Every structure is written in C-alpha cells, then in structure tokens.
CSV table of C-alpha atoms in Angstrom, one decimal:
chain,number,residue,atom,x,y,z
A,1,UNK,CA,0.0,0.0,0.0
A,2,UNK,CA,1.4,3.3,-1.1
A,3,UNK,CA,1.6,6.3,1.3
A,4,UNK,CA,-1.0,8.2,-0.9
A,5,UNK,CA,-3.5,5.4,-1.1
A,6,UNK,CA,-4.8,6.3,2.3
A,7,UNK,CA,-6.7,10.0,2.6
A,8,UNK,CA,-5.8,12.0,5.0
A,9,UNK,CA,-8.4,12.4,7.9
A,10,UNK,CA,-9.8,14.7,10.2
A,11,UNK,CA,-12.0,13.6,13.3
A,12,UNK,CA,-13.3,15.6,15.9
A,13,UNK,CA,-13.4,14.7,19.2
A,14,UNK,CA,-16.3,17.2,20.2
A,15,UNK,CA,-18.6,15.2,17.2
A,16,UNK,CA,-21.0,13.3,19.0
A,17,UNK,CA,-20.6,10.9,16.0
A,18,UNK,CA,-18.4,8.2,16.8
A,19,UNK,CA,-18.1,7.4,20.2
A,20,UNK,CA,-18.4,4.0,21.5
A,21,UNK,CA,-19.2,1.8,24.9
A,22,UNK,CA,-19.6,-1.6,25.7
A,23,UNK,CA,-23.0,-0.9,25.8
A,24,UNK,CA,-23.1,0.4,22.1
A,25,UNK,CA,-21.4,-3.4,21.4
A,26,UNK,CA,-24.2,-4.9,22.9
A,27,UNK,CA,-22.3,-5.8,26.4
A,28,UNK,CA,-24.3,-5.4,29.0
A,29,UNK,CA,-22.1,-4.5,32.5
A,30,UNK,CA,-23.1,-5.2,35.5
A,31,UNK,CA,-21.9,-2.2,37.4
A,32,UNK,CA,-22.1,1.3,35.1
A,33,UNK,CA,-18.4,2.3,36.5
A,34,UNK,CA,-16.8,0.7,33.7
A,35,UNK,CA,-19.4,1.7,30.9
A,36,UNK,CA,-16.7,4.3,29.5
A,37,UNK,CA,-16.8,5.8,26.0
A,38,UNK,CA,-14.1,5.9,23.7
A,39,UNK,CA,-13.8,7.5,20.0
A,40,UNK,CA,-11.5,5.7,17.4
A,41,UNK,CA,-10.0,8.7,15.8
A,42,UNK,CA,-7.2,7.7,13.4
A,43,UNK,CA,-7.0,5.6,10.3
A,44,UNK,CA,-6.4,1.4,11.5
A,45,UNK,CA,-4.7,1.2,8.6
A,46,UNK,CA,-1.6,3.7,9.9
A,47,UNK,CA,-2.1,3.2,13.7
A,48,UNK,CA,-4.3,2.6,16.2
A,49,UNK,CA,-5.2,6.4,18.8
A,50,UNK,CA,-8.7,7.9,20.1
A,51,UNK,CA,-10.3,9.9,23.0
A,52,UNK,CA,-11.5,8.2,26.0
A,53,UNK,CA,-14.2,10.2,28.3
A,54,UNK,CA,-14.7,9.3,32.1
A,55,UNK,CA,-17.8,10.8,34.0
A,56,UNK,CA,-17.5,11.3,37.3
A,57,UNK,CA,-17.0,7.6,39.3
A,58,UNK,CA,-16.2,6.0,36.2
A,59,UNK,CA,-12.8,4.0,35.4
A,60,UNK,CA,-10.5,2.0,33.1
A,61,UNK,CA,-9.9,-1.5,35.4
A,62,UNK,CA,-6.7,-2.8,35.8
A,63,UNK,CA,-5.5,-4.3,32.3
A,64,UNK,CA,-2.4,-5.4,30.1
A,65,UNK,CA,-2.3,-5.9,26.4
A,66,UNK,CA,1.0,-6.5,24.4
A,67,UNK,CA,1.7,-3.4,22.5
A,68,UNK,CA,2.9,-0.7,24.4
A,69,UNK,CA,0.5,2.9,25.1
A,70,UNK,CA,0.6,6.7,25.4
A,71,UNK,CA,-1.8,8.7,27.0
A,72,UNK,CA,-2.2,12.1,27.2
A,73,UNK,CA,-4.1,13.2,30.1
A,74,UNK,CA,-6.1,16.0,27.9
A,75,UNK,CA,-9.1,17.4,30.7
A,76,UNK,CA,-9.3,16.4,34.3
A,77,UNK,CA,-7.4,14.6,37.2
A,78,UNK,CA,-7.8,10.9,37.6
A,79,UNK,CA,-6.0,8.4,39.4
A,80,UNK,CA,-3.7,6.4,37.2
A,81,UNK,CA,-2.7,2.7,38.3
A,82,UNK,CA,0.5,2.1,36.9
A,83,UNK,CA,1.9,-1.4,38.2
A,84,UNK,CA,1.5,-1.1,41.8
A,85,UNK,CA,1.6,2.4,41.7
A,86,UNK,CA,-1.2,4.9,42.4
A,87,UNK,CA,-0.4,8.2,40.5
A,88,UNK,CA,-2.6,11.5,40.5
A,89,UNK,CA,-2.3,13.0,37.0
A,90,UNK,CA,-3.3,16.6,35.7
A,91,UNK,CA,-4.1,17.9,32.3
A,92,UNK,CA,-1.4,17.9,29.3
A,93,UNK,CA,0.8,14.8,31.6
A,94,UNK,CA,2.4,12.5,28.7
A,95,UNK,CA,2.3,8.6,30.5
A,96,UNK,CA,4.5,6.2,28.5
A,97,UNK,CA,3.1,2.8,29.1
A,98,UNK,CA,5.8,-0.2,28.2
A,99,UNK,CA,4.1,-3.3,26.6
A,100,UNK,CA,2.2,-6.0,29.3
A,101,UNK,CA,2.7,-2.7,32.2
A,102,UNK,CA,-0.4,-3.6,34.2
A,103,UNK,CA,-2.8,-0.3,33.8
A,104,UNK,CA,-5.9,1.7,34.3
A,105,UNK,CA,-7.8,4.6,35.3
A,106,UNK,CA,-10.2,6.0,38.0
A,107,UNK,CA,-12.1,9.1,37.5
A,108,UNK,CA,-12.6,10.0,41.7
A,109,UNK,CA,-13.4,13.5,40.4
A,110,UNK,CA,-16.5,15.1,40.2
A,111,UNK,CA,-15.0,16.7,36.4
A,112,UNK,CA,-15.5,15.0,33.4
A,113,UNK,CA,-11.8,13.3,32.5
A,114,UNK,CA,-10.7,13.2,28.8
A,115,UNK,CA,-7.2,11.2,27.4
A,116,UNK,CA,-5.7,10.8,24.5
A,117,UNK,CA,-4.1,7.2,23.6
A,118,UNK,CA,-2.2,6.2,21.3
A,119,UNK,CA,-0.7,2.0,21.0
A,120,UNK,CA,2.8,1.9,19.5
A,121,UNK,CA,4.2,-0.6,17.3
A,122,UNK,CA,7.5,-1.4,19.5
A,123,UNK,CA,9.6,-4.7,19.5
A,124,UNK,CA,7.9,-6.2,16.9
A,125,UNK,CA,4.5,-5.5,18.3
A,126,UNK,CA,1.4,-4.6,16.4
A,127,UNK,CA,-0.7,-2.1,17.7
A,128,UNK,CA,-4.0,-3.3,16.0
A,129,UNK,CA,-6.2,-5.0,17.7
A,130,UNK,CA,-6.3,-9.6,16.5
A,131,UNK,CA,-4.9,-12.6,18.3
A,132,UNK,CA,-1.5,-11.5,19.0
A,133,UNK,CA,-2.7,-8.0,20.9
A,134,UNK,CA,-3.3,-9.9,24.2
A,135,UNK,CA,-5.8,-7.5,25.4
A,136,UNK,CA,-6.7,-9.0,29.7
A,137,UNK,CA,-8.5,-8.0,32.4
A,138,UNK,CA,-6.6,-8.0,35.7
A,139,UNK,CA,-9.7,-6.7,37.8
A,140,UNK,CA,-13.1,-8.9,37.3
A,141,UNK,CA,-15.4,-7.4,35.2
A,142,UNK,CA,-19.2,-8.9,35.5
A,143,UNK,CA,-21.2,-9.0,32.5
A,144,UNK,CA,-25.0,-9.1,32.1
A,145,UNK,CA,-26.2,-12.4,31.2
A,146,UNK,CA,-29.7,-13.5,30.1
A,147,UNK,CA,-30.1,-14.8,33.3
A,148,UNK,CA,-29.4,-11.9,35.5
C-alpha cells in the first residue's frame, strides 16, 4: 500500500458521531463504572489512537495488552494505576506505558476526565487489535447475562 492510497483524515473529538461503549457493542455490564466511552480517531490502517471520556465515578480497570500505550491526560485529574503504583495526573501529563505494564484509570473526580491514547508498534508489536494483541483484564469485570 502506497503512502498516498490512504486519505488523510480529520476527526473531531467534540462530534457526538463516533463514540463508543460496551453498551453500544451490545455488552451489558453489571456495574455502570466501567461503561466508559471511547472514539477511534485515526486511520487502522496507519495506527491505532482515540479519545477516552470518564464521567464522574467511572474508570478504566486494571488491564495489560501487548503493545505498548501513550496517553495524554487531555481534561481532568484521575487516578492512574501504573503497576503497583497509584499516581494522580493533571491535564497535558504524557504517560508512557511499556508493553504488558499492568494499567488503568479512575475518575474519583466530580470533572469530566478526557485522554488521549495512542498503541505503538515497538519490539515487533502490532498495535492493532487480532490474536496477537493480548488485550486482559486484571480486575473482574461482570457481564450481564440473560439470566441476571
């Protein structure tokens, strides 16, 4: 695929257009804390970046995957779990996340949180999502069921 086969692309994150939950996948969660929303916003075909948006009481849980992440803490102050570390972050903070770093996010706040992330291709790594991205839950997560 040649450079120029791909358009260039511009997507706005204040479009209401485009953002995703588990919800709009048809999961149903358990316990709406984890019901976050997340906008895809470049091209899968050059990399893999988006918005994330934590209300209030939301988070991220505790998670690996194998390529390694950026985020760029954009609006708000959550709580990053890094490892076994507990980490207070602020607007415009750059995290590097290395590849299998156990990670997430809680918005504690009563202020919207917004973050940038980007998955890098590192180490022979893909940063799309398929079989070899290793995407786990280190926290339980409890899905809706027919049953319940």
């Amino acid at each position: 695929m040649s450079p120029m086969s791909i358009p260039w692309s511009i997507v706005n994150g204040n479009d209401e257009d485009g953002w995703l939950s588990w919800e709009s996948l048809g999961k149903q969660l358990k316990d709406k804390k984890y019901n976050i929303e997340w906008k895809r916003c470049s091209d899968m075909r050059i990399g893999w970046s988006g918005l994330v948006k934590f209300k209030p009481g939301q988070e991220l849980p505790l998670h690996i995957h194998n390529p390694p992440e950026i985020y760029y803490i954009l609006k708000g102050s959550p709580i990053l779990k890094l490892g076994d570390e507990k980490i207070r972050s602020k607007p415009m903070d750059c995290v590097t996340i290395p590849s299998n770093c156990p990670h997430g996010l809680v918005n504690d706040t009563d202020q919207e949180v917004l973050l940038l992330y980007s998955y890098q291709e590192v180490g022979g790594n893909t940063s799309l999502p398929g079989p070899n991205y290793g995407w786990k839950f280190l926290e339980p997560i409890e899905w809706k069921t027919d049953d319940n």
